[in-house]
Every structure is written in C-alpha cells, then in structure tokens.
C-alpha cells in the first residue's frame, strides 16, 4: 500500500537524508572514528533535513542555528577527547559531519540529485584515504605546479578575455579561442597525471592508452623509434600505436560535445564501426603479445613534459586560430567543398585543432552538421594514414605491416561512412 501523497514532501526528504547519513556514518564507524560514527552521522544529516523543512515556516535562521549546534558538539567532543588522552589532530571526521549536515538540508531545498551525488562523493573520499594519499605522494612539486598553472589558464586568463568576434570573416573570438586551449590543456593534463600515477607499472596497452591521451602522434613516433632499434619489439610497438589511436576517437567526440553538443551524437554513431574494428585489432594484438606486460616504458617523449606550459598553449591557440581562418577563407574563396582539403592537411599531424574549429563553426551556425561530420571523417582518415606512414618510415616494414592490419579495415570503414554521408 502506497503512503498518502500528503506525506511525500516530508517523508521522502527525511528518508533520503537518513539513508545518506547512514551510508557515510557506516564508513566512519568502520574506519574506527571515536568522534562520530554511524549513529551520529545519521542523526546529524537527518537534523539538517528536519531543520530545512521547519525553516519553510519559521525562517532560515533555524538551519544556521543547527549548524552552530553541530559545531558546538564537535568542539565539546574534541575537548573531551583531548583531556582523555585520545586526540587526533586530523579534522576529516569533523569536516565530513559538517558537510553531511549541509547535505541533509540540501535534500530538502534541492536539487535532490546534487545531495545524493555529494553524499556519495563524501563516502568515496573517506573510504579512499590510502589510495588518495598514495596518489598525492607520487606527484612531485613539478606536477603540482602543472595543476596550478592549469588553474591560471582556465580561471584567471579565460574570464578576462573579450567575448566578441574579430578579424576577417569574424571567426576569431578571443574567449572562445582560449576556451579551446583550456579544453585541450585539460585533456593533456589528465593524461599527464594518469601517466605519473600509473606509469611505473604500465604495460604496452595501458602505455598506449595513456600516450594517446597526451599525443597519439608522439606515441607513434616513440614506438616506431624503439621498433627500429629493437625489431623484435614491433608487435608491442604496433599495440602501442593502435591503442593510442583508439583513444583519438572518444577524445574527438568529447571535444565536439564540449563545443557543439548537438553534433556529438551524430559524430559518435558515424565513428562507431571504425572504433569497433580498431578495438578488435587491438585485442588481437593484446593476445599476440600477452598485453605487452613487462615491456620497457615506451611512452612518448613529451608525455613527461609539463602540458600546462604557456608556450605550447599559445602555439595551440595560434594553430587553432589559423585553422579557423583557413577554413573560413577556403569556404569563402573556393566554395564549401574546400574545407575537406583543409581537413586533410590539418588532420595529418593535429586532430584537435580541426576538430574544435569545425565544431565551433557548427556551434556558431556557419557550417552544416553533415558537412562537419564529413570533415571530421576526412581529418581522422588523414591522421591514421600519417601515423601509418610514420610507423613504416621510422619503425620498419614489420611494424608497418602490423599497424596496417588494424588501420586498413578502419580506413575502409571511414571511407564507407564518408560515402554514406555524401549521399543525398
């Protein structure tokens, strides 16, 4: 029998707050906290929800008063523990209890999904203490500087740039241009941090994936050079090259989604067959090489470089702006089809610039979605061909043959997709 509908506004928030407090309190109880455990967290979170409900009729001061009461309880609890000789200078439990009080109130005022997500995140943070501390210990001063510089790029420089179009064809918007820089630097930073955290124990498959997050072209270059000096490592090199190239597809979709969300689904479906074919090829290479575990580190040379240096960021901004101008100029002087030639040239060495510029043109209404998808297919095909040529020239015939076994079906799939997109 369902509860009366009139009870829902009161019952459901209280029940949700009770459950979230129980969840986080369970973790604190299991970790041996002497200050607050499963009962305290459950009661405090429920108190937050209860006072938020009462605040609707009696005023928001009730929630503030409840917060003062919780702080007082924490101060008294720490005072008693200090005098009892059982005192830990850490403030994790105290902070978690205050956050969960706020989560209880958020359950009532909404949105509920935010309260659920925050409560779950608190539990994950509390239960991952050793893992998080281990990750931090593996990050050096240079790595922390990289993260700080990303904050400078994204939160200091970006907001002060003018948000208006400049230049010929009105395609250069400083803020939009720097936003693309933030996006790419952020993706590279994720790959850089992941490489630092997992690099010491990665095999060829993980090394290729992490290298692809930073630069699939640089990863191909490094793998090809190693295959040239040690020909027996060609199968492992092929695994690295193909794994790095697989990552380019979801990375492209992510970039499109960040700039032109309406285009992302169509691009993802267009590339889906090619991605599946390449994944099959990667799995076959994994089986043939045993995953490449225990092989020497073959990360690209620039995967350890700081991805947040201002000089590379400025160079990418110039490259992205140049591609935008080239696309606009080609369309204005040579016709709409000229963008395909620009895509083929730009995609040879850097897929990010043509991807973001194409998505930007779609977002601003200057390019049709179908033409944009064709442009990205051509750029991706050119990028795969360039990496195959690079592997053959620097890594030798055996590496080229293995890479071609994976890339050829993928390229045929892209050509099929291109033909289908061109049909009226």
Short mmCIF file of C-alpha atoms in Angstrom, two decimals:
data_model
loop_
_atom_site.label_atom_id
_atom_site.label_comp_id
_atom_site.label_asym_id
_atom_site.label_seq_id
_atom_site.Cartn_x
_atom_site.Cartn_y
_atom_site.Cartn_z
CA UNK A 1 0.00 0.00 0.00
CA UNK A 2 1.44 3.35 -1.06
CA UNK A 3 1.83 6.08 1.60
CA UNK A 4 -0.53 9.06 1.30
CA UNK A 5 0.70 11.62 -1.19
CA UNK A 6 0.47 14.28 1.52
CA UNK A 7 3.33 12.61 3.38
CA UNK A 8 5.74 12.69 0.45
CA UNK A 9 7.05 16.27 0.91
CA UNK A 10 8.10 15.42 4.47
CA UNK A 11 8.74 11.71 4.45
CA UNK A 12 10.88 11.33 1.35
CA UNK A 13 13.47 14.06 2.15
CA UNK A 14 13.85 12.81 5.71
CA UNK A 15 14.24 9.23 4.50
CA UNK A 16 16.80 10.30 1.90
CA UNK A 17 18.81 12.29 4.45
CA UNK A 18 18.62 9.37 6.90
CA UNK A 19 19.98 6.99 4.24
CA UNK A 20 22.82 9.29 3.21
CA UNK A 21 23.85 9.82 6.83
CA UNK A 22 23.71 6.08 7.41
CA UNK A 23 25.90 5.47 4.38
CA UNK A 24 28.66 7.90 5.37
CA UNK A 25 28.40 7.01 9.05
CA UNK A 26 28.92 3.36 8.19
CA UNK A 27 32.27 4.21 6.61
CA UNK A 28 33.35 6.33 9.61
CA UNK A 29 32.32 3.58 12.01
CA UNK A 30 34.27 1.02 10.03
CA UNK A 31 37.36 3.25 9.99
CA UNK A 32 37.32 3.42 13.81
CA UNK A 33 36.42 7.09 14.31
CA UNK A 34 35.91 7.84 18.01
CA UNK A 35 34.27 11.22 17.41
CA UNK A 36 31.33 10.35 15.16
CA UNK A 37 30.11 7.03 13.82
CA UNK A 38 27.09 5.58 12.13
CA UNK A 39 24.52 6.92 14.61
CA UNK A 40 25.96 10.44 14.86
CA UNK A 41 26.24 10.92 11.09
CA UNK A 42 22.71 9.60 10.55
CA UNK A 43 21.23 11.88 13.20
CA UNK A 44 23.14 14.99 12.10
CA UNK A 45 22.23 14.54 8.42
CA UNK A 46 18.58 13.97 9.36
CA UNK A 47 18.73 17.06 11.58
CA UNK A 48 19.83 19.13 8.59
CA UNK A 49 16.82 17.93 6.60
CA UNK A 50 14.41 18.43 9.51
CA UNK A 51 15.53 21.99 10.20
CA UNK A 52 15.39 22.82 6.47
CA UNK A 53 11.77 21.66 6.45
CA UNK A 54 10.94 23.71 9.56
CA UNK A 55 12.73 26.72 8.05
CA UNK A 56 9.99 26.98 5.44
CA UNK A 57 7.60 28.18 8.16
CA UNK A 58 9.91 29.61 10.81
CA UNK A 59 12.78 31.10 8.78
CA UNK A 60 16.23 30.13 7.57
CA UNK A 61 17.81 31.06 10.90
CA UNK A 62 16.88 27.58 12.12
CA UNK A 63 19.36 25.97 9.69
CA UNK A 64 22.08 28.37 10.84
CA UNK A 65 21.28 27.64 14.48
CA UNK A 66 21.52 23.92 13.78
CA UNK A 67 24.94 24.40 12.20
CA UNK A 68 26.12 26.28 15.31
CA UNK A 69 24.83 23.42 17.46
CA UNK A 70 26.72 20.83 15.40
CA UNK A 71 29.92 22.87 15.62
CA UNK A 72 29.44 23.13 19.39
CA UNK A 73 29.06 19.37 19.65
CA UNK A 74 32.28 18.88 17.69
CA UNK A 75 34.17 21.34 19.89
CA UNK A 76 32.93 19.64 23.06
CA UNK A 77 33.72 16.21 21.66
CA UNK A 78 37.28 17.18 20.73
CA UNK A 79 37.76 18.88 24.11
CA UNK A 80 36.75 15.74 25.98
CA UNK A 81 38.92 13.55 23.78
CA UNK A 82 41.91 15.83 24.28
CA UNK A 83 41.59 15.67 28.05
CA UNK A 84 41.10 11.91 27.88
CA UNK A 85 44.40 11.44 26.04
CA UNK A 86 42.68 10.23 22.87
CA UNK A 87 43.13 13.11 20.46
CA UNK A 88 43.84 13.05 16.75
CA UNK A 89 44.79 16.35 15.14
CA UNK A 90 43.06 15.31 11.90
CA UNK A 91 39.81 17.10 11.08
CA UNK A 92 38.40 14.74 8.44
CA UNK A 93 35.52 13.42 10.51
CA UNK A 94 34.60 16.90 11.73
CA UNK A 95 34.58 18.30 8.20
CA UNK A 96 32.59 15.33 6.91
CA UNK A 97 29.99 15.77 9.65
CA UNK A 98 29.52 19.45 8.78
CA UNK A 99 29.21 18.63 5.08
CA UNK A 100 26.64 15.94 5.79
CA UNK A 101 24.60 18.40 7.85
CA UNK A 102 24.55 20.61 4.77
CA UNK A 103 23.66 17.61 2.59
CA UNK A 104 20.66 16.92 4.81
CA UNK A 105 19.45 20.48 4.28
CA UNK A 106 20.15 20.24 0.54
CA UNK A 107 17.92 17.17 0.28
CA UNK A 108 15.01 19.45 1.23
CA UNK A 109 15.83 22.61 -0.72
CA UNK A 110 17.09 20.64 -3.74
CA UNK A 111 18.11 19.57 -6.20
CA UNK A 112 17.93 16.08 -4.71
CA UNK A 113 20.37 14.64 -7.25
CA UNK A 114 23.04 17.09 -6.06
CA UNK A 115 22.55 15.95 -2.45
CA UNK A 116 22.77 12.31 -3.49
CA UNK A 117 25.90 12.93 -5.56
CA UNK A 118 27.55 14.94 -2.78
CA UNK A 119 26.75 12.35 -0.12
CA UNK A 120 28.12 9.56 -2.27
CA UNK A 121 31.23 11.58 -3.04
CA UNK A 122 31.87 12.17 0.66
CA UNK A 123 31.75 8.43 1.30
CA UNK A 124 34.11 7.70 -1.59
CA UNK A 125 36.57 10.34 -0.36
CA UNK A 126 36.50 8.98 3.16
CA UNK A 127 36.93 5.37 2.10
CA UNK A 128 39.76 6.15 -0.35
CA UNK A 129 42.16 7.71 2.14
CA UNK A 130 45.11 5.40 1.50
CA UNK A 131 44.71 5.45 -2.26
CA UNK A 132 44.38 9.23 -2.43
CA UNK A 133 47.39 9.73 -0.17
CA UNK A 134 49.38 7.33 -2.34
CA UNK A 135 48.49 9.27 -5.48
CA UNK A 136 49.46 12.58 -3.88
CA UNK A 137 52.78 11.15 -2.72
CA UNK A 138 53.58 10.16 -6.33
CA UNK A 139 53.02 13.73 -7.51
CA UNK A 140 56.09 15.91 -7.20
CA UNK A 141 56.40 19.67 -6.93
CA UNK A 142 56.56 19.96 -10.72
CA UNK A 143 53.26 18.12 -11.04
CA UNK A 144 51.51 20.35 -8.51
CA UNK A 145 52.90 23.34 -10.42
CA UNK A 146 51.31 21.94 -13.59
CA UNK A 147 47.92 21.77 -11.89
CA UNK A 148 48.34 25.32 -10.52
CA UNK A 149 49.25 26.59 -13.98
CA UNK A 150 46.10 24.99 -15.39
CA UNK A 151 44.12 26.96 -12.82
CA UNK A 152 45.87 30.10 -14.12
CA UNK A 153 45.00 29.23 -17.73
CA UNK A 154 41.37 28.36 -17.03
CA UNK A 155 40.24 30.52 -14.10
CA UNK A 156 42.41 33.63 -14.41
CA UNK A 157 43.14 34.22 -18.10
CA UNK A 158 39.90 32.90 -19.61
CA UNK A 159 37.40 35.17 -17.78
CA UNK A 160 39.21 38.42 -18.65
CA UNK A 161 39.35 37.83 -22.42
CA UNK A 162 36.79 39.70 -24.57
CA UNK A 163 33.84 37.65 -25.79
CA UNK A 164 33.40 39.09 -29.28
CA UNK A 165 34.48 38.25 -32.83
CA UNK A 166 37.46 39.88 -34.54
CA UNK A 167 39.40 39.55 -37.78
CA UNK A 168 38.40 38.57 -41.30
CA UNK A 169 35.16 36.60 -41.58
CA UNK A 170 34.55 37.34 -37.89
CA UNK A 171 35.70 33.89 -36.75
CA UNK A 172 38.28 34.84 -34.11
CA UNK A 173 36.70 35.21 -30.68
CA UNK A 174 39.45 35.53 -28.03
CA UNK A 175 37.44 33.95 -25.23
CA UNK A 176 36.17 31.08 -27.38
CA UNK A 177 39.67 30.57 -28.75
CA UNK A 178 41.19 30.38 -25.27
CA UNK A 179 38.39 28.10 -24.13
CA UNK A 180 39.63 25.60 -26.73
CA UNK A 181 43.10 25.95 -25.26
CA UNK A 182 41.70 25.23 -21.79
CA UNK A 183 39.92 22.16 -23.12
CA UNK A 184 42.99 20.69 -24.81
CA UNK A 185 45.35 21.54 -21.97
CA UNK A 186 42.87 19.96 -19.55
CA UNK A 187 42.72 16.73 -21.56
CA UNK A 188 46.51 16.65 -21.83
CA UNK A 189 46.82 17.31 -18.11
CA UNK A 190 44.58 14.32 -17.37
CA UNK A 191 46.82 12.14 -19.50
CA UNK A 192 49.92 13.60 -17.86
CA UNK A 193 48.65 12.99 -14.32
CA UNK A 194 47.44 9.49 -15.24
CA UNK A 195 50.86 8.71 -16.66
CA UNK A 196 52.53 9.89 -13.47
CA UNK A 197 50.19 7.83 -11.30
CA UNK A 198 50.24 4.62 -13.30
CA UNK A 199 53.39 4.92 -15.38
CA UNK A 200 55.63 2.84 -13.14
CA UNK A 201 53.55 -0.28 -13.64
CA UNK A 202 52.01 0.07 -17.07
CA UNK A 203 52.28 -2.45 -19.86
CA UNK A 204 52.09 -1.74 -23.56
CA UNK A 205 48.29 -1.50 -23.68
CA UNK A 206 48.00 0.99 -20.82
CA UNK A 207 51.08 2.82 -22.07
CA UNK A 208 49.45 3.28 -25.47
CA UNK A 209 46.20 4.49 -23.94
CA UNK A 210 47.95 6.99 -21.70
CA UNK A 211 50.16 8.10 -24.57
CA UNK A 212 47.07 8.64 -26.71
CA UNK A 213 45.63 10.92 -24.05
CA UNK A 214 48.70 13.11 -24.40
CA UNK A 215 49.54 12.73 -28.10
CA UNK A 216 48.90 9.73 -30.32
CA UNK A 217 51.32 11.08 -32.93
CA UNK A 218 54.16 11.44 -30.42
CA UNK A 219 53.36 7.98 -29.07
CA UNK A 220 53.60 6.55 -32.59
CA UNK A 221 56.92 8.30 -33.08
CA UNK A 222 58.36 6.86 -29.85
CA UNK A 223 57.11 3.33 -30.57
CA UNK A 224 58.45 3.43 -34.12
CA UNK A 225 61.91 4.51 -32.96
CA UNK A 226 62.02 1.65 -30.46
CA UNK A 227 60.92 -0.82 -33.14
CA UNK A 228 63.74 0.41 -35.36
CA UNK A 229 66.39 -0.17 -32.69
CA UNK A 230 64.86 -3.45 -31.42
CA UNK A 231 62.95 -5.11 -34.29
CA UNK A 232 61.61 -7.85 -32.00
CA UNK A 233 59.52 -5.21 -30.22
CA UNK A 234 57.50 -4.47 -33.39
CA UNK A 235 54.34 -6.35 -32.18
CA UNK A 236 54.41 -4.45 -28.90
CA UNK A 237 55.02 -1.21 -30.82
CA UNK A 238 52.01 -1.94 -33.03
CA UNK A 239 49.89 -2.49 -29.92
CA UNK A 240 51.01 0.86 -28.52
CA UNK A 241 50.35 2.70 -31.78
CA UNK A 242 46.90 1.22 -32.27
CA UNK A 243 45.88 1.65 -28.61
CA UNK A 244 46.93 5.31 -28.74
CA UNK A 245 44.96 5.77 -31.96
CA UNK A 246 41.78 4.27 -30.49
CA UNK A 247 41.79 6.99 -27.84
CA UNK A 248 41.67 9.66 -30.55
CA UNK A 249 38.06 8.72 -31.39
CA UNK A 250 36.47 9.28 -27.95
CA UNK A 251 38.70 12.29 -27.46
CA UNK A 252 37.33 13.79 -30.68
CA UNK A 253 33.73 13.11 -29.62
CA UNK A 254 34.40 14.68 -26.22
CA UNK A 255 35.81 17.81 -27.84
CA UNK A 256 32.82 18.07 -30.17
CA UNK A 257 30.43 17.61 -27.24
CA UNK A 258 32.13 20.42 -25.33
CA UNK A 259 31.76 22.89 -28.21
CA UNK A 260 28.74 21.72 -30.26
CA UNK A 261 26.72 19.24 -28.16
CA UNK A 262 24.11 18.73 -30.87
CA UNK A 263 26.75 17.37 -33.23
CA UNK A 264 28.34 14.87 -30.83
CA UNK A 265 25.79 12.05 -31.14
CA UNK A 266 25.97 12.02 -34.94
CA UNK A 267 29.77 12.02 -34.89
CA UNK A 268 29.83 9.19 -32.35
CA UNK A 269 27.50 6.99 -34.43
CA UNK A 270 29.46 7.74 -37.59
CA UNK A 271 32.72 6.63 -35.99
CA UNK A 272 31.26 3.66 -34.09
CA UNK A 273 32.02 0.97 -36.75
CA UNK A 274 35.59 2.23 -37.16
CA UNK A 275 36.12 2.22 -33.40
CA UNK A 276 34.81 -1.32 -33.07
CA UNK A 277 37.08 -2.55 -35.85
CA UNK A 278 40.09 -0.90 -34.27
CA UNK A 279 39.25 -2.31 -30.84
CA UNK A 280 39.10 -5.79 -32.35
CA UNK A 281 42.54 -5.21 -33.87
CA UNK A 282 43.92 -4.00 -30.54
CA UNK A 283 42.53 -7.07 -28.76
CA UNK A 284 44.16 -9.36 -31.33
CA UNK A 285 47.49 -7.61 -30.73
CA UNK A 286 46.98 -7.90 -26.97
CA UNK A 287 46.51 -11.64 -27.39
CA UNK A 288 49.52 -11.96 -29.66
CA UNK A 289 51.81 -10.03 -27.29
CA UNK A 290 50.36 -11.07 -23.96
CA UNK A 291 49.33 -7.47 -23.38
CA UNK A 292 52.92 -6.27 -23.60
CA UNK A 293 53.30 -6.57 -19.83
CA UNK A 294 56.81 -6.32 -18.56
CA UNK A 295 57.99 -4.43 -21.63
CA UNK A 296 60.19 -1.31 -21.35
CA UNK A 297 58.48 2.01 -20.92
CA UNK A 298 57.63 3.28 -24.38
CA UNK A 299 55.74 6.42 -23.52
CA UNK A 300 56.17 9.30 -25.92
CA UNK A 301 58.98 11.66 -25.15
CA UNK A 302 56.61 14.51 -24.46
CA UNK A 303 54.34 12.59 -22.10
CA UNK A 304 56.53 13.70 -19.22
CA UNK A 305 56.66 17.31 -20.35
CA UNK A 306 54.51 19.79 -18.48
CA UNK A 307 51.29 20.05 -20.55
CA UNK A 308 50.34 23.38 -18.98
CA UNK A 309 53.35 25.42 -20.12
CA UNK A 310 52.16 28.70 -21.58
CA UNK A 311 54.31 28.45 -24.73
CA UNK A 312 52.66 25.22 -26.05
CA UNK A 313 49.27 26.64 -25.06
CA UNK A 314 49.91 29.79 -27.07
CA UNK A 315 51.18 27.72 -30.01
CA UNK A 316 47.98 25.67 -29.97
CA UNK A 317 45.93 28.87 -29.81
CA UNK A 318 47.75 30.13 -32.92
CA UNK A 319 47.27 26.77 -34.66
CA UNK A 320 43.58 26.66 -33.81
CA UNK A 321 43.07 30.24 -34.93
CA UNK A 322 44.99 29.52 -38.13
CA UNK A 323 42.78 26.53 -38.91
CA UNK A 324 39.67 28.62 -38.25
CA UNK A 325 40.89 31.28 -40.67
CA UNK A 326 41.94 28.67 -43.26
CA UNK A 327 38.52 27.01 -43.15
CA UNK A 328 36.70 30.33 -43.41
CA UNK A 329 38.94 31.53 -46.24
CA UNK A 330 38.61 28.27 -48.14
CA UNK A 331 34.82 28.33 -47.88
CA UNK A 332 34.64 32.00 -48.89
CA UNK A 333 37.01 31.84 -51.87
CA UNK A 334 36.95 28.23 -53.08
CA UNK A 335 33.49 27.07 -52.09
CA UNK A 336 32.06 24.82 -49.36
CA UNK A 337 33.95 21.72 -50.53
CA UNK A 338 37.33 23.35 -49.90
CA UNK A 339 37.02 22.64 -46.21
CA UNK A 340 37.71 18.97 -46.94
CA UNK A 341 41.16 19.81 -48.26
CA UNK A 342 41.90 21.88 -45.18
CA UNK A 343 40.72 18.99 -43.00
CA UNK A 344 43.01 16.53 -44.78
CA UNK A 345 46.04 18.77 -44.31
CA UNK A 346 45.25 19.81 -40.74
CA UNK A 347 44.42 16.26 -39.66
CA UNK A 348 47.82 14.93 -40.68
CA UNK A 349 49.58 15.98 -37.50
CA UNK A 350 46.99 17.52 -35.15
CA UNK A 351 43.42 16.29 -34.98
CA UNK A 352 42.43 18.61 -32.12
CA UNK A 353 42.63 21.91 -33.99
CA UNK A 354 40.47 20.82 -36.95
CA UNK A 355 38.01 19.09 -34.62
CA UNK A 356 37.49 22.13 -32.43
CA UNK A 357 37.40 24.59 -35.32
CA UNK A 358 34.81 22.50 -37.16
CA UNK A 359 32.69 22.18 -34.03
CA UNK A 360 32.98 25.91 -33.42
CA UNK A 361 31.70 26.67 -36.93
CA UNK A 362 28.72 24.39 -36.31
CA UNK A 363 28.03 25.99 -32.93
CA UNK A 364 28.00 29.47 -34.48
CA UNK A 365 25.80 28.41 -37.40
CA UNK A 366 28.47 28.80 -40.08
CA UNK A 367 28.65 25.11 -41.06
CA UNK A 368 26.12 22.37 -41.61
CA UNK A 369 26.30 19.36 -39.30
CA UNK A 370 26.52 16.86 -42.16
CA UNK A 371 29.41 18.70 -43.79
CA UNK A 372 31.10 19.00 -40.40
CA UNK A 373 30.87 15.23 -39.82
CA UNK A 374 32.37 14.57 -43.26
CA UNK A 375 35.16 17.00 -42.40
CA UNK A 376 35.97 15.11 -39.21
CA UNK A 377 35.94 11.76 -41.01
CA UNK A 378 38.44 13.07 -43.56
CA UNK A 379 40.64 14.53 -40.83
CA UNK A 380 40.62 11.25 -38.91
CA UNK A 381 41.45 9.23 -42.02
CA UNK A 382 44.34 11.58 -42.84
CA UNK A 383 45.61 11.27 -39.28
CA UNK A 384 45.61 7.45 -39.41
CA UNK A 385 47.38 7.44 -42.77
CA UNK A 386 50.03 9.83 -41.47
CA UNK A 387 50.69 7.65 -38.41
CA UNK A 388 50.92 4.52 -40.55
CA UNK A 389 53.45 6.23 -42.82
CA UNK A 390 55.35 7.43 -39.75
CA UNK A 391 55.42 3.89 -38.34
CA UNK A 392 56.70 2.49 -41.63
CA UNK A 393 59.38 5.12 -42.22
CA UNK A 394 60.77 5.05 -38.69
CA UNK A 395 59.84 1.58 -37.45
CA UNK A 396 60.35 -0.63 -40.46
CA UNK A 397 58.24 -2.95 -42.59
CA UNK A 398 57.21 -5.30 -39.81
CA UNK A 399 55.74 -2.51 -37.69
CA UNK A 400 54.05 -1.02 -40.75
CA UNK A 401 52.52 -4.38 -41.64
CA UNK A 402 51.08 -4.92 -38.18
CA UNK A 403 49.75 -1.39 -37.93
CA UNK A 404 48.26 -1.67 -41.42
CA UNK A 405 46.39 -4.83 -40.42
CA UNK A 406 44.46 -2.75 -37.90
CA UNK A 407 44.32 0.57 -39.73
CA UNK A 408 43.20 -0.76 -43.14
CA UNK A 409 39.75 -2.05 -42.05
CA UNK A 410 39.32 1.12 -40.02
CA UNK A 411 40.12 3.32 -43.01
CA UNK A 412 37.76 1.35 -45.22
CA UNK A 413 35.04 1.86 -42.63
CA UNK A 414 35.73 5.59 -42.61
CA UNK A 415 35.54 5.71 -46.42
CA UNK A 416 32.23 3.85 -46.27
CA UNK A 417 30.94 6.36 -43.70
CA UNK A 418 32.11 9.23 -45.89
CA UNK A 419 30.29 7.82 -48.90
CA UNK A 420 27.12 7.33 -46.88
CA UNK A 421 27.29 10.90 -45.58
CA UNK A 422 27.72 12.23 -49.12
CA UNK A 423 24.56 10.57 -50.34
CA UNK A 424 21.63 12.97 -50.80
#
